[in-house]
Amino acid sequence: MRETPGRGAICWVVTGAGHFLRESVKLMASFKNVDVFLTRAAAEVAPRYGVIEAIEKSSRTVAGEEGYSSAPIIRFSGGAYSALVIAPATANTVAKCVLGIADSLASNFFAQAEKSGVPIFVLPTDVERHVESVTPSGRVIRISPRPVDLRNTDALSGFPGVAVARSAKELGALMHQFSG
Ligand SMILES: Cc1cc2nc3c(=O)[nH]c(=O)nc-3n(C[C@H](O)[C@H](O)[C@H](O)COP(=O)(O)O)c2cc1C
């Protein structure tokens, strides 16, 4: 059965990451009333992983990154969303969020959700010293996230109102727990 955390809809940002992408999209399908936003990088990466159709099936709307001010952020203060999910979240987006930079779709949504008291769930790609990832062509590759990226993931975990998951399974558990 599909559910919604809290009473409103979910705003789900997909960033330009291949790692955890298929798992995130699979999880998305277990929730209803999901509005998906793709960062510019995600609009390039997600089609290469063949997940656009699944994203469209799992969501009520899909939008891309347009303009400089991320106009849809006003929906957070307007109470349109009961949760913001950023999954998968690139090292780039996590770094911006940790530093308080708000100059891209994902970092702007993060800042505005936080300012509006909307709970945030993040699944960073860089969670362990060594990760195995899958390329768009299906090849398994070994990646060693940089210390700065791991530090940023840890720092984000300390933000009030932000739940940081280290796997798609954990993200699902945190979100279902929140749904009550
Ligand atoms: C095929 C492909 C896969 C990628 N996967 C990742 C990833 O898993 N994690 C990551 O941090 N960056 C990844 N990147 C790099 C990001 O797309 C890039 O840093 C981009 O600027 C992130 O922008 P965004 O955070 O606004 O989405 C990938 C790039 C490509 C082309």
mmCIF file with all atom_site columns, C-alpha atoms and ligand atoms in Angstrom:
data_model
loop_
_atom_site.group_PDB
_atom_site.id
_atom_site.type_symbol
_atom_site.label_atom_id
_atom_site.label_alt_id
_atom_site.label_comp_id
_atom_site.label_asym_id
_atom_site.label_entity_id
_atom_site.label_seq_id
_atom_site.pdbx_PDB_ins_code
_atom_site.Cartn_x
_atom_site.Cartn_y
_atom_site.Cartn_z
_atom_site.occupancy
_atom_site.B_iso_or_equiv
_atom_site.pdbx_formal_charge
_atom_site.auth_seq_id
_atom_site.auth_comp_id
_atom_site.auth_asym_id
_atom_site.auth_atom_id
_atom_site.pdbx_PDB_model_num
ATOM   1   C CA  . MET A 1 1   ? 0.000  0.000  0.000   1.00 0.00 ? 1   MET A CA  1
ATOM   2   C CA  . ARG A 1 2   ? 1.276  3.489  -0.811  1.00 0.00 ? 2   ARG A CA  1
ATOM   3   C CA  . GLU A 1 3   ? 1.364  6.040  1.966   1.00 0.00 ? 3   GLU A CA  1
ATOM   4   C CA  . THR A 1 4   ? 2.143  9.700  2.613   1.00 0.00 ? 4   THR A CA  1
ATOM   5   C CA  . PRO A 1 5   ? 4.243  10.902 5.528   1.00 0.00 ? 5   PRO A CA  1
ATOM   6   C CA  . GLY A 1 6   ? 2.179  13.355 7.584   1.00 0.00 ? 6   GLY A CA  1
ATOM   7   C CA  . ARG A 1 7   ? -0.932 14.792 5.964   1.00 0.00 ? 7   ARG A CA  1
ATOM   8   C CA  . GLY A 1 8   ? 0.380  16.562 2.890   1.00 0.00 ? 8   GLY A CA  1
ATOM   9   C CA  . ALA A 1 9   ? 2.351  15.585 -0.167  1.00 0.00 ? 9   ALA A CA  1
ATOM   10  C CA  . ILE A 1 10  ? 6.015  14.688 -0.461  1.00 0.00 ? 10  ILE A CA  1
ATOM   11  C CA  . CYS A 1 11  ? 8.481  16.812 -2.370  1.00 0.00 ? 11  CYS A CA  1
ATOM   12  C CA  . TRP A 1 12  ? 11.166 14.444 -3.687  1.00 0.00 ? 12  TRP A CA  1
ATOM   13  C CA  . VAL A 1 13  ? 14.322 15.884 -5.221  1.00 0.00 ? 13  VAL A CA  1
ATOM   14  C CA  . VAL A 1 14  ? 16.453 13.570 -7.358  1.00 0.00 ? 14  VAL A CA  1
ATOM   15  C CA  . THR A 1 15  ? 19.996 14.884 -7.831  1.00 0.00 ? 15  THR A CA  1
ATOM   16  C CA  . GLY A 1 16  ? 22.535 13.872 -10.475 1.00 0.00 ? 16  GLY A CA  1
ATOM   17  C CA  . ALA A 1 17  ? 23.714 10.678 -8.822  1.00 0.00 ? 17  ALA A CA  1
ATOM   18  C CA  . GLY A 1 18  ? 23.876 7.162  -10.191 1.00 0.00 ? 18  GLY A CA  1
ATOM   19  C CA  . HIS A 1 19  ? 24.579 5.604  -6.813  1.00 0.00 ? 19  HIS A CA  1
ATOM   20  C CA  . PHE A 1 20  ? 21.361 4.688  -4.949  1.00 0.00 ? 20  PHE A CA  1
ATOM   21  C CA  . LEU A 1 21  ? 19.346 5.971  -7.936  1.00 0.00 ? 21  LEU A CA  1
ATOM   22  C CA  . ARG A 1 22  ? 17.459 2.791  -8.816  1.00 0.00 ? 22  ARG A CA  1
ATOM   23  C CA  . GLU A 1 23  ? 16.908 1.986  -5.127  1.00 0.00 ? 23  GLU A CA  1
ATOM   24  C CA  . SER A 1 24  ? 15.550 5.511  -4.499  1.00 0.00 ? 24  SER A CA  1
ATOM   25  C CA  . VAL A 1 25  ? 13.132 5.299  -7.413  1.00 0.00 ? 25  VAL A CA  1
ATOM   26  C CA  . LYS A 1 26  ? 11.924 1.893  -6.195  1.00 0.00 ? 26  LYS A CA  1
ATOM   27  C CA  . LEU A 1 27  ? 11.270 3.358  -2.746  1.00 0.00 ? 27  LEU A CA  1
ATOM   28  C CA  . MET A 1 28  ? 9.451  6.348  -4.258  1.00 0.00 ? 28  MET A CA  1
ATOM   29  C CA  . ALA A 1 29  ? 6.826  3.961  -5.650  1.00 0.00 ? 29  ALA A CA  1
ATOM   30  C CA  . SER A 1 30  ? 5.724  3.014  -2.129  1.00 0.00 ? 30  SER A CA  1
ATOM   31  C CA  . PHE A 1 31  ? 4.499  6.550  -1.385  1.00 0.00 ? 31  PHE A CA  1
ATOM   32  C CA  . LYS A 1 32  ? 1.598  8.489  -2.830  1.00 0.00 ? 32  LYS A CA  1
ATOM   33  C CA  . ASN A 1 33  ? 1.255  12.205 -3.613  1.00 0.00 ? 33  ASN A CA  1
ATOM   34  C CA  . VAL A 1 34  ? 4.896  12.584 -4.578  1.00 0.00 ? 34  VAL A CA  1
ATOM   35  C CA  . ASP A 1 35  ? 6.018  15.628 -6.564  1.00 0.00 ? 35  ASP A CA  1
ATOM   36  C CA  . VAL A 1 36  ? 9.421  14.924 -8.118  1.00 0.00 ? 36  VAL A CA  1
ATOM   37  C CA  . PHE A 1 37  ? 11.979 17.586 -9.011  1.00 0.00 ? 37  PHE A CA  1
ATOM   38  C CA  . LEU A 1 38  ? 15.073 16.703 -11.036 1.00 0.00 ? 38  LEU A CA  1
ATOM   39  C CA  . THR A 1 39  ? 18.202 18.835 -10.743 1.00 0.00 ? 39  THR A CA  1
ATOM   40  C CA  . ARG A 1 40  ? 19.867 19.786 -14.041 1.00 0.00 ? 40  ARG A CA  1
ATOM   41  C CA  . ALA A 1 41  ? 22.415 17.021 -13.452 1.00 0.00 ? 41  ALA A CA  1
ATOM   42  C CA  . ALA A 1 42  ? 19.667 14.518 -12.623 1.00 0.00 ? 42  ALA A CA  1
ATOM   43  C CA  . ALA A 1 43  ? 17.939 15.358 -15.895 1.00 0.00 ? 43  ALA A CA  1
ATOM   44  C CA  . GLU A 1 44  ? 21.117 14.130 -17.606 1.00 0.00 ? 44  GLU A CA  1
ATOM   45  C CA  . VAL A 1 45  ? 21.974 11.187 -15.344 1.00 0.00 ? 45  VAL A CA  1
ATOM   46  C CA  . ALA A 1 46  ? 18.547 9.620  -14.677 1.00 0.00 ? 46  ALA A CA  1
ATOM   47  C CA  . PRO A 1 47  ? 17.755 8.883  -18.357 1.00 0.00 ? 47  PRO A CA  1
ATOM   48  C CA  . ARG A 1 48  ? 21.105 7.123  -18.677 1.00 0.00 ? 48  ARG A CA  1
ATOM   49  C CA  . TYR A 1 49  ? 20.008 4.770  -15.875 1.00 0.00 ? 49  TYR A CA  1
ATOM   50  C CA  . GLY A 1 50  ? 16.640 4.258  -17.588 1.00 0.00 ? 50  GLY A CA  1
ATOM   51  C CA  . VAL A 1 51  ? 14.541 5.380  -14.613 1.00 0.00 ? 51  VAL A CA  1
ATOM   52  C CA  . ILE A 1 52  ? 12.537 8.289  -16.032 1.00 0.00 ? 52  ILE A CA  1
ATOM   53  C CA  . GLU A 1 53  ? 9.478  6.177  -16.836 1.00 0.00 ? 53  GLU A CA  1
ATOM   54  C CA  . ALA A 1 54  ? 9.501  4.663  -13.344 1.00 0.00 ? 54  ALA A CA  1
ATOM   55  C CA  . ILE A 1 55  ? 9.772  8.155  -11.818 1.00 0.00 ? 55  ILE A CA  1
ATOM   56  C CA  . GLU A 1 56  ? 6.804  9.336  -13.875 1.00 0.00 ? 56  GLU A CA  1
ATOM   57  C CA  . LYS A 1 57  ? 4.755  6.303  -12.807 1.00 0.00 ? 57  LYS A CA  1
ATOM   58  C CA  . SER A 1 58  ? 5.579  6.789  -9.132  1.00 0.00 ? 58  SER A CA  1
ATOM   59  C CA  . SER A 1 59  ? 4.793  10.493 -8.920  1.00 0.00 ? 59  SER A CA  1
ATOM   60  C CA  . ARG A 1 60  ? 1.917  12.888 -9.505  1.00 0.00 ? 60  ARG A CA  1
ATOM   61  C CA  . THR A 1 61  ? 4.178  15.519 -11.121 1.00 0.00 ? 61  THR A CA  1
ATOM   62  C CA  . VAL A 1 62  ? 7.741  15.664 -12.452 1.00 0.00 ? 62  VAL A CA  1
ATOM   63  C CA  . ALA A 1 63  ? 9.549  18.980 -12.965 1.00 0.00 ? 63  ALA A CA  1
ATOM   64  C CA  . GLY A 1 64  ? 13.058 20.060 -13.836 1.00 0.00 ? 64  GLY A CA  1
ATOM   65  C CA  . GLU A 1 65  ? 15.385 22.778 -12.623 1.00 0.00 ? 65  GLU A CA  1
ATOM   66  C CA  . GLU A 1 66  ? 14.535 26.154 -14.150 1.00 0.00 ? 66  GLU A CA  1
ATOM   67  C CA  . GLY A 1 67  ? 15.730 29.678 -13.531 1.00 0.00 ? 67  GLY A CA  1
ATOM   68  C CA  . TYR A 1 68  ? 18.003 30.851 -10.753 1.00 0.00 ? 68  TYR A CA  1
ATOM   69  C CA  . SER A 1 69  ? 15.658 31.340 -7.812  1.00 0.00 ? 69  SER A CA  1
ATOM   70  C CA  . SER A 1 70  ? 13.950 27.919 -7.650  1.00 0.00 ? 70  SER A CA  1
ATOM   71  C CA  . ALA A 1 71  ? 10.466 29.461 -7.651  1.00 0.00 ? 71  ALA A CA  1
ATOM   72  C CA  . PRO A 1 72  ? 8.654  26.348 -6.308  1.00 0.00 ? 72  PRO A CA  1
ATOM   73  C CA  . ILE A 1 73  ? 10.353 26.912 -2.923  1.00 0.00 ? 73  ILE A CA  1
ATOM   74  C CA  . ILE A 1 74  ? 7.403  29.091 -1.914  1.00 0.00 ? 74  ILE A CA  1
ATOM   75  C CA  . ARG A 1 75  ? 5.379  25.883 -1.627  1.00 0.00 ? 75  ARG A CA  1
ATOM   76  C CA  . PHE A 1 76  ? 7.245  24.992 1.572   1.00 0.00 ? 76  PHE A CA  1
ATOM   77  C CA  . SER A 1 77  ? 6.209  28.113 3.481   1.00 0.00 ? 77  SER A CA  1
ATOM   78  C CA  . GLY A 1 78  ? 2.717  27.675 2.009   1.00 0.00 ? 78  GLY A CA  1
ATOM   79  C CA  . GLY A 1 79  ? 2.363  24.270 3.668   1.00 0.00 ? 79  GLY A CA  1
ATOM   80  C CA  . ALA A 1 80  ? 2.119  22.262 0.448   1.00 0.00 ? 80  ALA A CA  1
ATOM   81  C CA  . TYR A 1 81  ? 4.537  19.588 1.590   1.00 0.00 ? 81  TYR A CA  1
ATOM   82  C CA  . SER A 1 82  ? 4.753  17.504 4.735   1.00 0.00 ? 82  SER A CA  1
ATOM   83  C CA  . ALA A 1 83  ? 8.266  16.263 3.906   1.00 0.00 ? 83  ALA A CA  1
ATOM   84  C CA  . LEU A 1 84  ? 11.230 16.954 1.655   1.00 0.00 ? 84  LEU A CA  1
ATOM   85  C CA  . VAL A 1 85  ? 13.197 13.951 0.440   1.00 0.00 ? 85  VAL A CA  1
ATOM   86  C CA  . ILE A 1 86  ? 16.531 14.341 -1.357  1.00 0.00 ? 86  ILE A CA  1
ATOM   87  C CA  . ALA A 1 87  ? 17.419 10.893 -2.678  1.00 0.00 ? 87  ALA A CA  1
ATOM   88  C CA  . PRO A 1 88  ? 19.869 10.185 -3.989  1.00 0.00 ? 88  PRO A CA  1
ATOM   89  C CA  . ALA A 1 89  ? 21.811 13.278 -2.870  1.00 0.00 ? 89  ALA A CA  1
ATOM   90  C CA  . THR A 1 90  ? 25.131 13.987 -4.609  1.00 0.00 ? 90  THR A CA  1
ATOM   91  C CA  . ALA A 1 91  ? 28.234 15.004 -2.690  1.00 0.00 ? 91  ALA A CA  1
ATOM   92  C CA  . ASN A 1 92  ? 27.839 18.382 -4.385  1.00 0.00 ? 92  ASN A CA  1
ATOM   93  C CA  . THR A 1 93  ? 24.331 18.948 -3.026  1.00 0.00 ? 93  THR A CA  1
ATOM   94  C CA  . VAL A 1 94  ? 25.235 17.673 0.454   1.00 0.00 ? 94  VAL A CA  1
ATOM   95  C CA  . ALA A 1 95  ? 28.224 20.056 0.580   1.00 0.00 ? 95  ALA A CA  1
ATOM   96  C CA  . LYS A 1 96  ? 26.039 23.016 -0.382  1.00 0.00 ? 96  LYS A CA  1
ATOM   97  C CA  . CYS A 1 97  ? 23.408 22.123 2.209   1.00 0.00 ? 97  CYS A CA  1
ATOM   98  C CA  . VAL A 1 98  ? 26.011 21.789 4.964   1.00 0.00 ? 98  VAL A CA  1
ATOM   99  C CA  . LEU A 1 99  ? 27.598 25.140 4.091   1.00 0.00 ? 99  LEU A CA  1
ATOM   100 C CA  . GLY A 1 100 ? 24.283 26.970 3.867   1.00 0.00 ? 100 GLY A CA  1
ATOM   101 C CA  . ILE A 1 101 ? 24.595 27.610 0.153   1.00 0.00 ? 101 ILE A CA  1
ATOM   102 C CA  . ALA A 1 102 ? 21.256 27.953 -1.645  1.00 0.00 ? 102 ALA A CA  1
ATOM   103 C CA  . ASP A 1 103 ? 22.024 28.427 -5.328  1.00 0.00 ? 103 ASP A CA  1
ATOM   104 C CA  . SER A 1 104 ? 20.583 25.304 -6.967  1.00 0.00 ? 104 SER A CA  1
ATOM   105 C CA  . LEU A 1 105 ? 17.263 23.507 -6.954  1.00 0.00 ? 105 LEU A CA  1
ATOM   106 C CA  . ALA A 1 106 ? 18.273 20.938 -4.330  1.00 0.00 ? 106 ALA A CA  1
ATOM   107 C CA  . SER A 1 107 ? 20.127 23.354 -2.031  1.00 0.00 ? 107 SER A CA  1
ATOM   108 C CA  . ASN A 1 108 ? 17.338 25.947 -2.284  1.00 0.00 ? 108 ASN A CA  1
ATOM   109 C CA  . PHE A 1 109 ? 14.659 23.374 -1.464  1.00 0.00 ? 109 PHE A CA  1
ATOM   110 C CA  . PHE A 1 110 ? 16.731 22.160 1.481   1.00 0.00 ? 110 PHE A CA  1
ATOM   111 C CA  . ALA A 1 111 ? 17.154 25.706 2.837   1.00 0.00 ? 111 ALA A CA  1
ATOM   112 C CA  . GLN A 1 112 ? 13.506 26.598 2.404   1.00 0.00 ? 112 GLN A CA  1
ATOM   113 C CA  . ALA A 1 113 ? 12.190 23.357 3.898   1.00 0.00 ? 113 ALA A CA  1
ATOM   114 C CA  . GLU A 1 114 ? 14.418 23.885 6.916   1.00 0.00 ? 114 GLU A CA  1
ATOM   115 C CA  . LYS A 1 115 ? 13.249 27.494 7.320   1.00 0.00 ? 115 LYS A CA  1
ATOM   116 C CA  . SER A 1 116 ? 9.630  26.372 7.061   1.00 0.00 ? 116 SER A CA  1
ATOM   117 C CA  . GLY A 1 117 ? 9.960  23.563 9.612   1.00 0.00 ? 117 GLY A CA  1
ATOM   118 C CA  . VAL A 1 118 ? 9.310  20.835 7.037   1.00 0.00 ? 118 VAL A CA  1
ATOM   119 C CA  . PRO A 1 119 ? 11.037 17.533 7.953   1.00 0.00 ? 119 PRO A CA  1
ATOM   120 C CA  . ILE A 1 120 ? 13.868 16.601 5.601   1.00 0.00 ? 120 ILE A CA  1
ATOM   121 C CA  . PHE A 1 121 ? 15.086 13.117 4.630   1.00 0.00 ? 121 PHE A CA  1
ATOM   122 C CA  . VAL A 1 122 ? 18.405 12.790 2.789   1.00 0.00 ? 122 VAL A CA  1
ATOM   123 C CA  . LEU A 1 123 ? 20.126 9.783  1.230   1.00 0.00 ? 123 LEU A CA  1
ATOM   124 C CA  . PRO A 1 124 ? 23.694 10.913 0.396   1.00 0.00 ? 124 PRO A CA  1
ATOM   125 C CA  . THR A 1 125 ? 25.700 8.848  -2.072  1.00 0.00 ? 125 THR A CA  1
ATOM   126 C CA  . ASP A 1 126 ? 28.882 9.241  -0.050  1.00 0.00 ? 126 ASP A CA  1
ATOM   127 C CA  . VAL A 1 127 ? 28.264 7.327  3.146   1.00 0.00 ? 127 VAL A CA  1
ATOM   128 C CA  . GLU A 1 128 ? 31.184 4.915  3.495   1.00 0.00 ? 128 GLU A CA  1
ATOM   129 C CA  . ARG A 1 129 ? 34.941 4.941  2.818   1.00 0.00 ? 129 ARG A CA  1
ATOM   130 C CA  . HIS A 1 130 ? 34.438 2.478  -0.013  1.00 0.00 ? 130 HIS A CA  1
ATOM   131 C CA  . VAL A 1 131 ? 31.249 2.017  -1.996  1.00 0.00 ? 131 VAL A CA  1
ATOM   132 C CA  . GLU A 1 132 ? 30.357 -0.263 -4.864  1.00 0.00 ? 132 GLU A CA  1
ATOM   133 C CA  . SER A 1 133 ? 28.287 1.460  -7.489  1.00 0.00 ? 133 SER A CA  1
ATOM   134 C CA  . VAL A 1 134 ? 26.813 0.523  -10.853 1.00 0.00 ? 134 VAL A CA  1
ATOM   135 C CA  . THR A 1 135 ? 27.480 2.510  -14.044 1.00 0.00 ? 135 THR A CA  1
ATOM   136 C CA  . PRO A 1 136 ? 24.671 3.253  -16.518 1.00 0.00 ? 136 PRO A CA  1
ATOM   137 C CA  . SER A 1 137 ? 25.915 0.297  -18.591 1.00 0.00 ? 137 SER A CA  1
ATOM   138 C CA  . GLY A 1 138 ? 25.617 -2.033 -15.582 1.00 0.00 ? 138 GLY A CA  1
ATOM   139 C CA  . ARG A 1 139 ? 29.314 -2.333 -14.755 1.00 0.00 ? 139 ARG A CA  1
ATOM   140 C CA  . VAL A 1 140 ? 30.108 -2.512 -11.023 1.00 0.00 ? 140 VAL A CA  1
ATOM   141 C CA  . ILE A 1 141 ? 32.725 0.050  -9.985  1.00 0.00 ? 141 ILE A CA  1
ATOM   142 C CA  . ARG A 1 142 ? 34.453 0.709  -6.667  1.00 0.00 ? 142 ARG A CA  1
ATOM   143 C CA  . ILE A 1 143 ? 34.493 4.320  -5.475  1.00 0.00 ? 143 ILE A CA  1
ATOM   144 C CA  . SER A 1 144 ? 36.289 5.858  -2.491  1.00 0.00 ? 144 SER A CA  1
ATOM   145 C CA  . PRO A 1 145 ? 34.461 9.013  -1.394  1.00 0.00 ? 145 PRO A CA  1
ATOM   146 C CA  . ARG A 1 146 ? 36.756 11.847 -0.331  1.00 0.00 ? 146 ARG A CA  1
ATOM   147 C CA  . PRO A 1 147 ? 37.179 12.614 3.372   1.00 0.00 ? 147 PRO A CA  1
ATOM   148 C CA  . VAL A 1 148 ? 35.515 15.998 2.790   1.00 0.00 ? 148 VAL A CA  1
ATOM   149 C CA  . ASP A 1 149 ? 32.430 14.271 1.373   1.00 0.00 ? 149 ASP A CA  1
ATOM   150 C CA  . LEU A 1 150 ? 32.210 11.850 4.313   1.00 0.00 ? 150 LEU A CA  1
ATOM   151 C CA  . ARG A 1 151 ? 32.652 14.749 6.751   1.00 0.00 ? 151 ARG A CA  1
ATOM   152 C CA  . ASN A 1 152 ? 29.809 16.608 5.045   1.00 0.00 ? 152 ASN A CA  1
ATOM   153 C CA  . THR A 1 153 ? 27.522 13.575 5.333   1.00 0.00 ? 153 THR A CA  1
ATOM   154 C CA  . ASP A 1 154 ? 28.334 13.345 9.047   1.00 0.00 ? 154 ASP A CA  1
ATOM   155 C CA  . ALA A 1 155 ? 27.797 17.087 9.506   1.00 0.00 ? 155 ALA A CA  1
ATOM   156 C CA  . LEU A 1 156 ? 24.390 16.903 7.838   1.00 0.00 ? 156 LEU A CA  1
ATOM   157 C CA  . SER A 1 157 ? 23.331 14.199 10.313  1.00 0.00 ? 157 SER A CA  1
ATOM   158 C CA  . GLY A 1 158 ? 23.692 16.788 13.081  1.00 0.00 ? 158 GLY A CA  1
ATOM   159 C CA  . PHE A 1 159 ? 21.214 19.244 11.550  1.00 0.00 ? 159 PHE A CA  1
ATOM   160 C CA  . PRO A 1 160 ? 17.958 19.492 13.516  1.00 0.00 ? 160 PRO A CA  1
ATOM   161 C CA  . GLY A 1 161 ? 14.964 18.330 11.516  1.00 0.00 ? 161 GLY A CA  1
ATOM   162 C CA  . VAL A 1 162 ? 17.149 16.431 9.047   1.00 0.00 ? 162 VAL A CA  1
ATOM   163 C CA  . ALA A 1 163 ? 17.226 12.622 8.949   1.00 0.00 ? 163 ALA A CA  1
ATOM   164 C CA  . VAL A 1 164 ? 20.210 11.234 7.067   1.00 0.00 ? 164 VAL A CA  1
ATOM   165 C CA  . ALA A 1 165 ? 19.969 7.649  5.820   1.00 0.00 ? 165 ALA A CA  1
ATOM   166 C CA  . ARG A 1 166 ? 22.913 5.493  4.789   1.00 0.00 ? 166 ARG A CA  1
ATOM   167 C CA  . SER A 1 167 ? 20.970 3.121  2.553   1.00 0.00 ? 167 SER A CA  1
ATOM   168 C CA  . ALA A 1 168 ? 17.681 3.143  0.677   1.00 0.00 ? 168 ALA A CA  1
ATOM   169 C CA  . LYS A 1 169 ? 16.373 0.577  3.165   1.00 0.00 ? 169 LYS A CA  1
ATOM   170 C CA  . GLU A 1 170 ? 17.170 2.919  6.053   1.00 0.00 ? 170 GLU A CA  1
ATOM   171 C CA  . LEU A 1 171 ? 15.566 5.836  4.218   1.00 0.00 ? 171 LEU A CA  1
ATOM   172 C CA  . GLY A 1 172 ? 12.404 3.780  3.782   1.00 0.00 ? 172 GLY A CA  1
ATOM   173 C CA  . ALA A 1 173 ? 12.371 2.851  7.462   1.00 0.00 ? 173 ALA A CA  1
ATOM   174 C CA  . LEU A 1 174 ? 12.814 6.492  8.547   1.00 0.00 ? 174 LEU A CA  1
ATOM   175 C CA  . MET A 1 175 ? 10.044 7.685  6.245   1.00 0.00 ? 175 MET A CA  1
ATOM   176 C CA  . HIS A 1 176 ? 7.602  4.929  7.190   1.00 0.00 ? 176 HIS A CA  1
ATOM   177 C CA  . GLN A 1 177 ? 8.350  5.610  10.872  1.00 0.00 ? 177 GLN A CA  1
ATOM   178 C CA  . PHE A 1 178 ? 7.507  9.285  10.269  1.00 0.00 ? 178 PHE A CA  1
ATOM   179 C CA  . SER A 1 179 ? 4.276  8.287  8.514   1.00 0.00 ? 179 SER A CA  1
ATOM   180 C CA  . GLY A 1 180 ? 3.283  6.619  11.779  1.00 0.00 ? 180 GLY A CA  1
HETATM 181 C C1  . LIG B 2 .   ? 26.624 8.941  -14.833 1.00 0.00 ? 1   LIG B C1  1
HETATM 182 C C2  . LIG B 2 .   ? 26.928 9.854  -13.673 1.00 0.00 ? 1   LIG B C2  1
HETATM 183 C C3  . LIG B 2 .   ? 26.742 9.382  -12.387 1.00 0.00 ? 1   LIG B C3  1
HETATM 184 C C4  . LIG B 2 .   ? 27.045 10.220 -11.285 1.00 0.00 ? 1   LIG B C4  1
HETATM 185 N N1  . LIG B 2 .   ? 26.888 9.713  -10.031 1.00 0.00 ? 1   LIG B N1  1
HETATM 186 C C5  . LIG B 2 .   ? 27.214 10.478 -8.966  1.00 0.00 ? 1   LIG B C5  1
HETATM 187 C C6  . LIG B 2 .   ? 27.070 9.944  -7.639  1.00 0.00 ? 1   LIG B C6  1
HETATM 188 O O1  . LIG B 2 .   ? 26.661 8.799  -7.439  1.00 0.00 ? 1   LIG B O1  1
HETATM 189 N N2  . LIG B 2 .   ? 27.393 10.750 -6.596  1.00 0.00 ? 1   LIG B N2  1
HETATM 190 C C7  . LIG B 2 .   ? 27.829 12.046 -6.770  1.00 0.00 ? 1   LIG B C7  1
HETATM 191 O O2  . LIG B 2 .   ? 28.098 12.726 -5.765  1.00 0.00 ? 1   LIG B O2  1
HETATM 192 N N3  . LIG B 2 .   ? 27.965 12.581 -8.018  1.00 0.00 ? 1   LIG B N3  1
HETATM 193 C C8  . LIG B 2 .   ? 27.660 11.839 -9.112  1.00 0.00 ? 1   LIG B C8  1
HETATM 194 N N4  . LIG B 2 .   ? 27.785 12.376 -10.379 1.00 0.00 ? 1   LIG B N4  1
HETATM 195 C C9  . LIG B 2 .   ? 28.261 13.769 -10.528 1.00 0.00 ? 1   LIG B C9  1
HETATM 196 C C10 . LIG B 2 .   ? 27.125 14.816 -10.362 1.00 0.00 ? 1   LIG B C10 1
HETATM 197 O O3  . LIG B 2 .   ? 26.130 14.620 -11.358 1.00 0.00 ? 1   LIG B O3  1
HETATM 198 C C11 . LIG B 2 .   ? 27.683 16.264 -10.431 1.00 0.00 ? 1   LIG B C11 1
HETATM 199 O O4  . LIG B 2 .   ? 28.508 16.505 -9.301  1.00 0.00 ? 1   LIG B O4  1
HETATM 200 C C12 . LIG B 2 .   ? 26.593 17.348 -10.505 1.00 0.00 ? 1   LIG B C12 1
HETATM 201 O O5  . LIG B 2 .   ? 27.214 18.615 -10.597 1.00 0.00 ? 1   LIG B O5  1
HETATM 202 C C13 . LIG B 2 .   ? 25.678 17.317 -9.290  1.00 0.00 ? 1   LIG B C13 1
HETATM 203 O O6  . LIG B 2 .   ? 24.695 18.347 -9.389  1.00 0.00 ? 1   LIG B O6  1
HETATM 204 P P1  . LIG B 2 .   ? 23.421 18.328 -8.400  1.00 0.00 ? 1   LIG B P1  1
HETATM 205 O O7  . LIG B 2 .   ? 23.952 18.109 -7.013  1.00 0.00 ? 1   LIG B O7  1
HETATM 206 O O8  . LIG B 2 .   ? 22.823 19.714 -8.540  1.00 0.00 ? 1   LIG B O8  1
HETATM 207 O O9  . LIG B 2 .   ? 22.485 17.287 -8.879  1.00 0.00 ? 1   LIG B O9  1
HETATM 208 C C14 . LIG B 2 .   ? 27.503 11.555 -11.500 1.00 0.00 ? 1   LIG B C14 1
HETATM 209 C C15 . LIG B 2 .   ? 27.675 12.012 -12.806 1.00 0.00 ? 1   LIG B C15 1
HETATM 210 C C16 . LIG B 2 .   ? 27.410 11.168 -13.876 1.00 0.00 ? 1   LIG B C16 1
HETATM 211 C C17 . LIG B 2 .   ? 27.633 11.697 -15.278 1.00 0.00 ? 1   LIG B C17 1
#
